Each structure stands twice: as structure tokens, then as C-alpha cells.
């Protein structure tokens, strides 16, 4: 059973969105807690020629879906979130420090591994299909995304890496990166922004071991989907995961913004979590969304 959260957008201010939780088994220590190397910006992209787009050392044939502009291609590979002392780097390091300090595995090592060097070029399958996003969903439109061709695109969210990271054996990770959407530029929107996402998977023992008579509780049942749970999850499991999820994120926001923070939770909808929530904080007298989260769809985990 998994929970997900994602810090949403970092443009002129930082918005964040997160994801469900996942677990790490059989991953060597040196690879669990290190990140892939960033791609130097001077190697990032070249202007598209008539038939192909050259990006990050690979060639992508163009077709009727290709709509990435030279301006956007010039942004790929800058990796601002990995540039020491950049505001994005500072936020990333602050979050990493919090998770490394407060969430430890059985041997005292960090429970969450961090991935901040994953390629922003993903397949359409990774960006949409693996997240159960329907074929006719509005988020797939050419008007909203940057496509290299029908099969490849610049990721629209860090969630595009969820399936691969879980499939590799991870059960707790943070993914950080630049993401791309065809937004109209204003004081809170820009076609290139950044997200950080967290995922954790729970076993029955991990979820219920601290609960009195927890050995009698179960993660799964054959039930019915309601506004509060998926058909395959027990209400006891959902309540504990939801409590854990909101507690983790409340502690994180307090770590970033300080004590005395006013927080409220809003029910919402995401294709890959249920139930789903958004966190809003009171900023200068107004409520501002800072992240989205939820219990990962079990179908996604099972796949």
C-alpha cells in the first residue's frame, strides 16, 4: 500500500507537490543515497534540424506531434536544482536534510533515497499511461505539453518516473527535477518549473506494528470504492496511511516555513491517487496551495 505527495510548482515562488510512499530492498548503499550525474548545459540540446531533434546526446525523429521550440530546448540540461546555492538547490537540500534526519531505516540509514538527475526526456507511456491517465484526458493535449514526437516528450511532472523507480525495488524515495508545460507566462507560471515528489510503500507490518492488536488488521479487502477509500483497501489501513501522510507533510512544511503555520487540507482528485488531498497554507492573509498528495492507486502499485 502506498502514499504519494508532490510539491507543485517553483516559478517566482515555490509551490510543491508530493507522492505516495515506497520501500527499498536490495539496493546497494552507494546507489540508494546518491544521485545521477547532471547533464552539462552546453551538451543539453541543439537546434532541431528538419527531421530530427538532438537532445541530451540522442536523436529523436520529428513527426506531426513534434512541437518543442528552440527556446525550450535551450533550457534542458541547465539543472538549476543541482546548482549549489541556487534557491532551488537550497530548497531541495532543506527537504533532503529533513527526511535524512527524521526518517531512518532499520540500520539507521536514511529511509528515503533521492533522485535528482533523471533525464527530463520520457516516453508518453511513462508520463501518462503508467499513471493510469486516460487516453482522452485533457492533460495529454499537444497544446499543454512539449512533444519530441508521438512517443517521446519532456516530462510534465516528476511522477513520470514513479513506475520505474518502484519497479526497480524502491519503497521510499524522493524525485526532483525540471518539468515542462506549455503555460502562459505570468507571475506564477512559466513553461519550465520544478517539482519534488515523494513515494512510500507500506507493508502490513510497517503500518500496523505500533497499533494495539495490530496483528489482526489487514491492508486489503474485497470491498467497494467510496469517497474515502479504494475498493481493495481496508478503512483501517487508509486511515493510518492518510494520518501518516498528512503528519509527514505538516512536519515538512513546518520545517521549511517555521512554527505557527496555518494549514488546511482540501479534498481533490488526481488520476493516480485516491483519496487525494491538497495542502494550503495561509500566506499574507490568503490560502495558497503548496502541494498535492494521496494514497496511490493500488492498480498502479500492482502493475
Tab-separated table of C-alpha atoms in Angstrom:
chain	number	residue	atom	x	y	z
A	1	UNK	CA	0.000	0.000	0.000
A	2	UNK	CA	1.445	3.353	-0.971
A	3	UNK	CA	1.143	7.049	-0.373
A	4	UNK	CA	2.256	9.870	-2.647
A	5	UNK	CA	2.937	13.570	-2.335
A	6	UNK	CA	4.255	16.213	-4.709
A	7	UNK	CA	5.390	19.820	-4.335
A	8	UNK	CA	3.729	21.542	-7.244
A	9	UNK	CA	5.462	24.415	-8.944
A	10	UNK	CA	8.508	26.582	-8.495
A	11	UNK	CA	8.302	29.698	-10.639
A	12	UNK	CA	8.728	33.032	-8.893
A	13	UNK	CA	7.705	31.389	-5.666
A	14	UNK	CA	7.973	27.763	-4.578
A	15	UNK	CA	4.946	25.534	-4.889
A	16	UNK	CA	5.372	21.849	-4.193
A	17	UNK	CA	3.565	18.581	-4.792
A	18	UNK	CA	4.238	15.137	-3.362
A	19	UNK	CA	3.540	11.398	-3.815
A	20	UNK	CA	2.810	8.026	-2.001
A	21	UNK	CA	5.449	6.071	-0.143
A	22	UNK	CA	7.678	3.250	-1.450
A	23	UNK	CA	10.261	0.874	0.108
A	24	UNK	CA	13.878	-0.001	-0.747
A	25	UNK	CA	15.168	-3.565	-0.789
A	26	UNK	CA	18.339	-4.947	-2.304
A	27	UNK	CA	19.712	-1.566	-3.396
A	28	UNK	CA	23.435	-1.016	-2.672
A	29	UNK	CA	24.079	1.808	-0.200
A	30	UNK	CA	26.134	3.830	-2.643
A	31	UNK	CA	23.346	3.887	-5.216
A	32	UNK	CA	20.453	4.305	-2.806
A	33	UNK	CA	21.592	7.649	-1.459
A	34	UNK	CA	23.442	9.173	-4.374
A	35	UNK	CA	22.038	10.857	-7.461
A	36	UNK	CA	22.697	10.514	-11.151
A	37	UNK	CA	25.071	12.988	-12.692
A	38	UNK	CA	23.620	16.167	-14.131
A	39	UNK	CA	23.952	16.809	-17.842
A	40	UNK	CA	26.112	19.866	-18.612
A	41	UNK	CA	24.071	22.642	-20.177
A	42	UNK	CA	26.424	23.014	-23.134
A	43	UNK	CA	25.645	19.416	-24.079
A	44	UNK	CA	21.935	19.649	-23.426
A	45	UNK	CA	20.399	20.327	-26.807
A	46	UNK	CA	20.988	21.535	-30.293
A	47	UNK	CA	18.544	23.325	-32.510
A	48	UNK	CA	16.191	20.923	-34.242
A	49	UNK	CA	17.045	20.185	-37.850
A	50	UNK	CA	14.439	19.417	-40.476
A	51	UNK	CA	13.879	15.780	-39.496
A	52	UNK	CA	15.279	15.186	-36.007
A	53	UNK	CA	15.736	16.819	-32.630
A	54	UNK	CA	19.121	16.309	-30.940
A	55	UNK	CA	18.764	16.315	-27.167
A	56	UNK	CA	20.986	15.016	-24.362
A	57	UNK	CA	23.103	13.049	-26.828
A	58	UNK	CA	20.196	11.309	-28.544
A	59	UNK	CA	18.301	11.906	-31.794
A	60	UNK	CA	14.511	11.953	-31.923
A	61	UNK	CA	12.764	11.812	-35.312
A	62	UNK	CA	10.138	14.516	-35.701
A	63	UNK	CA	6.553	13.843	-36.712
A	64	UNK	CA	3.175	15.554	-36.593
A	65	UNK	CA	3.359	15.698	-32.769
A	66	UNK	CA	6.721	17.481	-32.563
A	67	UNK	CA	6.248	20.938	-31.010
A	68	UNK	CA	9.331	21.627	-28.849
A	69	UNK	CA	10.759	25.065	-29.601
A	70	UNK	CA	14.427	26.046	-29.678
A	71	UNK	CA	13.826	28.295	-26.660
A	72	UNK	CA	12.571	25.393	-24.575
A	73	UNK	CA	15.328	23.087	-25.827
A	74	UNK	CA	17.879	25.649	-24.615
A	75	UNK	CA	16.535	25.207	-21.056
A	76	UNK	CA	17.008	21.426	-20.974
A	77	UNK	CA	20.116	20.382	-19.067
A	78	UNK	CA	20.519	23.553	-17.021
A	79	UNK	CA	19.583	21.585	-13.884
A	80	UNK	CA	19.115	24.627	-11.676
A	81	UNK	CA	18.049	22.394	-8.784
A	82	UNK	CA	21.568	20.900	-8.750
A	83	UNK	CA	23.491	24.192	-8.907
A	84	UNK	CA	24.987	24.791	-5.487
A	85	UNK	CA	23.496	27.788	-3.644
A	86	UNK	CA	20.768	28.341	-6.257
A	87	UNK	CA	17.391	28.942	-4.489
A	88	UNK	CA	16.031	25.678	-5.920
A	89	UNK	CA	19.094	23.800	-4.678
A	90	UNK	CA	18.672	25.345	-1.230
A	91	UNK	CA	15.037	24.190	-1.037
A	92	UNK	CA	15.963	20.698	-2.247
A	93	UNK	CA	18.751	20.400	0.317
A	94	UNK	CA	16.442	21.610	3.077
A	95	UNK	CA	13.912	18.901	2.254
A	96	UNK	CA	16.625	16.224	1.924
A	97	UNK	CA	18.089	17.204	5.282
A	98	UNK	CA	14.676	16.892	6.926
A	99	UNK	CA	13.989	13.425	5.515
A	100	UNK	CA	17.507	12.138	6.145
A	101	UNK	CA	17.310	13.256	9.780
A	102	UNK	CA	13.804	12.168	10.712
A	103	UNK	CA	13.101	9.051	8.615
A	104	UNK	CA	15.588	6.246	9.148
A	105	UNK	CA	15.595	2.594	8.192
A	106	UNK	CA	16.288	-0.368	10.464
A	107	UNK	CA	20.056	0.103	10.256
A	108	UNK	CA	19.958	3.825	10.948
A	109	UNK	CA	20.497	4.834	7.320
A	110	UNK	CA	18.122	7.241	5.527
A	111	UNK	CA	14.857	5.551	4.609
A	112	UNK	CA	14.290	7.765	1.567
A	113	UNK	CA	16.712	7.758	-1.364
A	114	UNK	CA	16.899	10.865	-3.552
A	115	UNK	CA	16.945	11.027	-7.371
A	116	UNK	CA	17.677	14.461	-8.807
A	117	UNK	CA	19.469	13.633	-12.062
A	118	UNK	CA	16.859	11.660	-14.017
A	119	UNK	CA	16.505	12.606	-17.675
A	120	UNK	CA	13.641	15.027	-18.409
A	121	UNK	CA	13.018	13.181	-21.689
A	122	UNK	CA	10.447	10.446	-21.061
A	123	UNK	CA	8.092	8.321	-23.094
A	124	UNK	CA	4.393	9.096	-23.370
A	125	UNK	CA	3.852	5.765	-21.631
A	126	UNK	CA	5.916	6.916	-18.642
A	127	UNK	CA	4.292	10.337	-18.444
A	128	UNK	CA	0.678	9.228	-18.832
A	129	UNK	CA	-0.092	5.527	-19.275
A	130	UNK	CA	1.922	4.303	-16.281
A	131	UNK	CA	-0.072	6.720	-14.095
A	132	UNK	CA	-3.460	5.438	-15.277
A	133	UNK	CA	-4.205	8.717	-17.058
A	134	UNK	CA	-6.974	8.001	-19.638
A	135	UNK	CA	-6.238	8.281	-23.370
A	136	UNK	CA	-8.754	11.115	-23.760
A	137	UNK	CA	-7.592	13.054	-20.682
A	138	UNK	CA	-7.114	16.786	-21.292
A	139	UNK	CA	-3.616	16.717	-19.781
A	140	UNK	CA	-2.327	14.810	-22.843
A	141	UNK	CA	-3.098	17.603	-25.316
A	142	UNK	CA	-0.386	18.950	-27.604
A	143	UNK	CA	-1.431	22.422	-26.510
A	144	UNK	CA	-0.357	21.603	-22.933
A	145	UNK	CA	2.839	19.575	-23.445
A	146	UNK	CA	6.167	19.633	-25.261
A	147	UNK	CA	6.385	16.594	-27.531
A	148	UNK	CA	9.570	15.490	-29.295
A	149	UNK	CA	7.383	13.118	-31.295
A	150	UNK	CA	4.403	10.843	-30.704
A	151	UNK	CA	6.403	8.560	-28.403
A	152	UNK	CA	8.717	10.951	-26.516
A	153	UNK	CA	8.199	14.204	-24.650
A	154	UNK	CA	9.643	16.472	-21.981
A	155	UNK	CA	8.191	15.282	-18.693
A	156	UNK	CA	5.187	17.245	-17.491
A	157	UNK	CA	5.711	16.056	-13.890
A	158	UNK	CA	8.204	14.084	-11.834
A	159	UNK	CA	5.515	11.401	-11.471
A	160	UNK	CA	6.681	10.138	-14.876
A	161	UNK	CA	9.443	8.282	-13.004
A	162	UNK	CA	7.247	6.647	-10.364
A	163	UNK	CA	6.641	3.335	-12.104
A	164	UNK	CA	10.303	2.786	-12.999
A	165	UNK	CA	11.577	3.650	-9.518
A	166	UNK	CA	9.051	1.378	-7.812
A	167	UNK	CA	9.742	-1.393	-10.330
A	168	UNK	CA	13.468	-1.134	-9.543
A	169	UNK	CA	12.696	-2.230	-5.976
A	170	UNK	CA	12.426	1.101	-4.167
A	171	UNK	CA	9.795	1.606	-1.496
A	172	UNK	CA	10.730	5.107	-0.245
A	173	UNK	CA	12.154	7.822	-2.481
A	174	UNK	CA	12.181	11.494	-3.397
A	175	UNK	CA	12.368	12.540	-7.062
A	176	UNK	CA	13.375	16.075	-8.019
A	177	UNK	CA	13.600	17.684	-11.440
A	178	UNK	CA	12.709	20.272	-14.029
A	179	UNK	CA	9.346	19.781	-15.724
A	180	UNK	CA	7.818	21.335	-18.827
A	181	UNK	CA	4.314	22.520	-19.686
A	182	UNK	CA	3.067	24.936	-22.306
A	183	UNK	CA	1.859	27.555	-19.840
A	184	UNK	CA	1.220	31.215	-20.483
A	185	UNK	CA	3.880	33.199	-18.636
A	186	UNK	CA	2.666	35.262	-15.671
A	187	UNK	CA	3.840	35.916	-12.110
A	188	UNK	CA	3.216	32.294	-11.059
A	189	UNK	CA	3.567	30.371	-14.351
A	190	UNK	CA	6.483	29.620	-16.651
A	191	UNK	CA	6.903	26.812	-19.236
A	192	UNK	CA	9.807	25.359	-17.207
A	193	UNK	CA	9.444	24.788	-13.464
A	194	UNK	CA	10.477	22.278	-10.820
A	195	UNK	CA	8.815	19.610	-8.727
A	196	UNK	CA	9.784	17.389	-5.831
A	197	UNK	CA	7.857	14.224	-5.200
A	198	UNK	CA	7.889	11.575	-2.515
A	199	UNK	CA	6.633	7.999	-2.534
A	200	UNK	CA	6.478	5.359	0.161
A	201	UNK	CA	5.104	1.825	0.182
A	202	UNK	CA	3.944	0.160	3.396
A	203	UNK	CA	3.856	-3.498	4.299
A	204	UNK	CA	1.237	-4.770	6.728
A	205	UNK	CA	3.853	-4.986	9.489
A	206	UNK	CA	5.148	-1.448	8.918
A	207	UNK	CA	1.669	0.037	9.062
A	208	UNK	CA	0.174	-1.873	11.988
A	209	UNK	CA	3.124	-2.919	14.187
A	210	UNK	CA	2.714	0.013	16.582
A	211	UNK	CA	-1.059	-0.410	16.898
A	212	UNK	CA	-2.566	-2.408	19.772
A	213	UNK	CA	-3.819	-5.754	18.410
A	214	UNK	CA	-2.436	-4.632	15.062
A	215	UNK	CA	-1.612	-8.213	14.094
A	216	UNK	CA	-5.339	-8.734	13.475
A	217	UNK	CA	-5.582	-5.824	11.000
A	218	UNK	CA	-5.205	-6.164	7.231
A	219	UNK	CA	-4.234	-3.890	4.350
A	220	UNK	CA	-6.622	-5.372	1.806
A	221	UNK	CA	-10.222	-6.480	1.423
A	222	UNK	CA	-12.734	-7.125	-1.332
A	223	UNK	CA	-14.963	-4.134	-0.772
A	224	UNK	CA	-16.408	-1.141	-2.574
A	225	UNK	CA	-14.872	2.162	-3.647
A	226	UNK	CA	-16.179	5.129	-1.696
A	227	UNK	CA	-15.220	8.780	-1.425
A	228	UNK	CA	-12.828	7.801	1.375
A	229	UNK	CA	-11.128	4.614	0.125
A	230	UNK	CA	-10.327	2.314	-2.770
A	231	UNK	CA	-12.278	-0.915	-3.110
A	232	UNK	CA	-9.260	-3.079	-2.203
A	233	UNK	CA	-8.113	-1.177	0.913
A	234	UNK	CA	-9.471	-1.610	4.420
A	235	UNK	CA	-10.692	1.505	6.165
A	236	UNK	CA	-8.178	0.925	8.993
A	237	UNK	CA	-5.279	0.905	6.514
A	238	UNK	CA	-6.472	4.027	4.695
A	239	UNK	CA	-6.920	5.965	7.928
A	240	UNK	CA	-3.410	5.110	9.100
A	241	UNK	CA	-1.795	5.911	5.739
A	242	UNK	CA	-3.703	9.191	5.500
A	243	UNK	CA	-2.693	10.137	9.049
A	244	UNK	CA	0.955	9.296	8.337
A	245	UNK	CA	0.920	11.161	5.039
A	246	UNK	CA	-0.539	14.357	6.472
A	247	UNK	CA	1.722	14.219	9.522
A	248	UNK	CA	4.851	13.821	7.357
A	249	UNK	CA	3.887	16.762	5.157
A	250	UNK	CA	2.804	19.015	8.018
A	251	UNK	CA	6.178	18.400	9.690
A	252	UNK	CA	7.960	19.149	6.419
A	253	UNK	CA	6.131	22.423	5.835
A	254	UNK	CA	6.808	23.473	9.435
A	255	UNK	CA	10.499	22.682	8.866
A	256	UNK	CA	10.547	24.882	5.753
A	257	UNK	CA	8.327	27.790	6.826
A	258	UNK	CA	8.633	27.700	10.627
A	259	UNK	CA	6.256	27.253	13.560
A	260	UNK	CA	2.859	28.929	13.702
A	261	UNK	CA	1.977	27.960	10.142
A	262	UNK	CA	-1.743	27.880	9.356
A	263	UNK	CA	-2.537	24.773	7.302
A	264	UNK	CA	-5.738	23.365	5.853
A	265	UNK	CA	-6.437	20.233	3.806
A	266	UNK	CA	-8.741	20.215	0.780
A	267	UNK	CA	-10.194	17.094	-0.859
A	268	UNK	CA	-9.320	16.905	-4.560
A	269	UNK	CA	-8.907	14.494	-7.487
A	270	UNK	CA	-5.810	13.012	-9.146
A	271	UNK	CA	-5.950	10.068	-11.603
A	272	UNK	CA	-3.256	8.129	-9.734
A	273	UNK	CA	-4.297	8.603	-6.071
A	274	UNK	CA	-7.481	8.032	-4.064
A	275	UNK	CA	-8.303	9.584	-1.710
A	276	UNK	CA	-6.429	12.734	-2.789
A	277	UNK	CA	-5.716	15.967	-0.935
A	278	UNK	CA	-4.179	19.388	-1.421
A	279	UNK	CA	-2.432	21.287	1.351
A	280	UNK	CA	-2.926	25.022	1.550
A	281	UNK	CA	-1.052	27.420	3.816
A	282	UNK	CA	-2.108	30.888	4.861
A	283	UNK	CA	0.263	33.337	3.206
A	284	UNK	CA	-0.211	37.075	3.702
A	285	UNK	CA	-3.867	36.563	4.567
A	286	UNK	CA	-4.670	34.283	1.606
A	287	UNK	CA	-4.750	30.492	1.238
A	288	UNK	CA	-2.082	29.220	-1.171
A	289	UNK	CA	-1.818	25.645	-2.426
A	290	UNK	CA	1.656	24.217	-1.797
A	291	UNK	CA	1.304	20.504	-2.518
A	292	UNK	CA	-0.932	17.665	-3.627
A	293	UNK	CA	-0.884	14.140	-2.218
A	294	UNK	CA	-2.878	10.975	-1.691
A	295	UNK	CA	-2.991	7.198	-1.364
A	296	UNK	CA	-1.542	5.716	-4.539
A	297	UNK	CA	-3.946	3.716	-6.669
A	298	UNK	CA	-3.278	0.061	-5.855
A	299	UNK	CA	-3.649	-0.792	-9.534
A	300	UNK	CA	-0.596	1.372	-10.221
A	301	UNK	CA	1.426	-0.381	-7.499
A	302	UNK	CA	0.307	-3.820	-8.705
A	303	UNK	CA	1.319	-3.041	-12.273
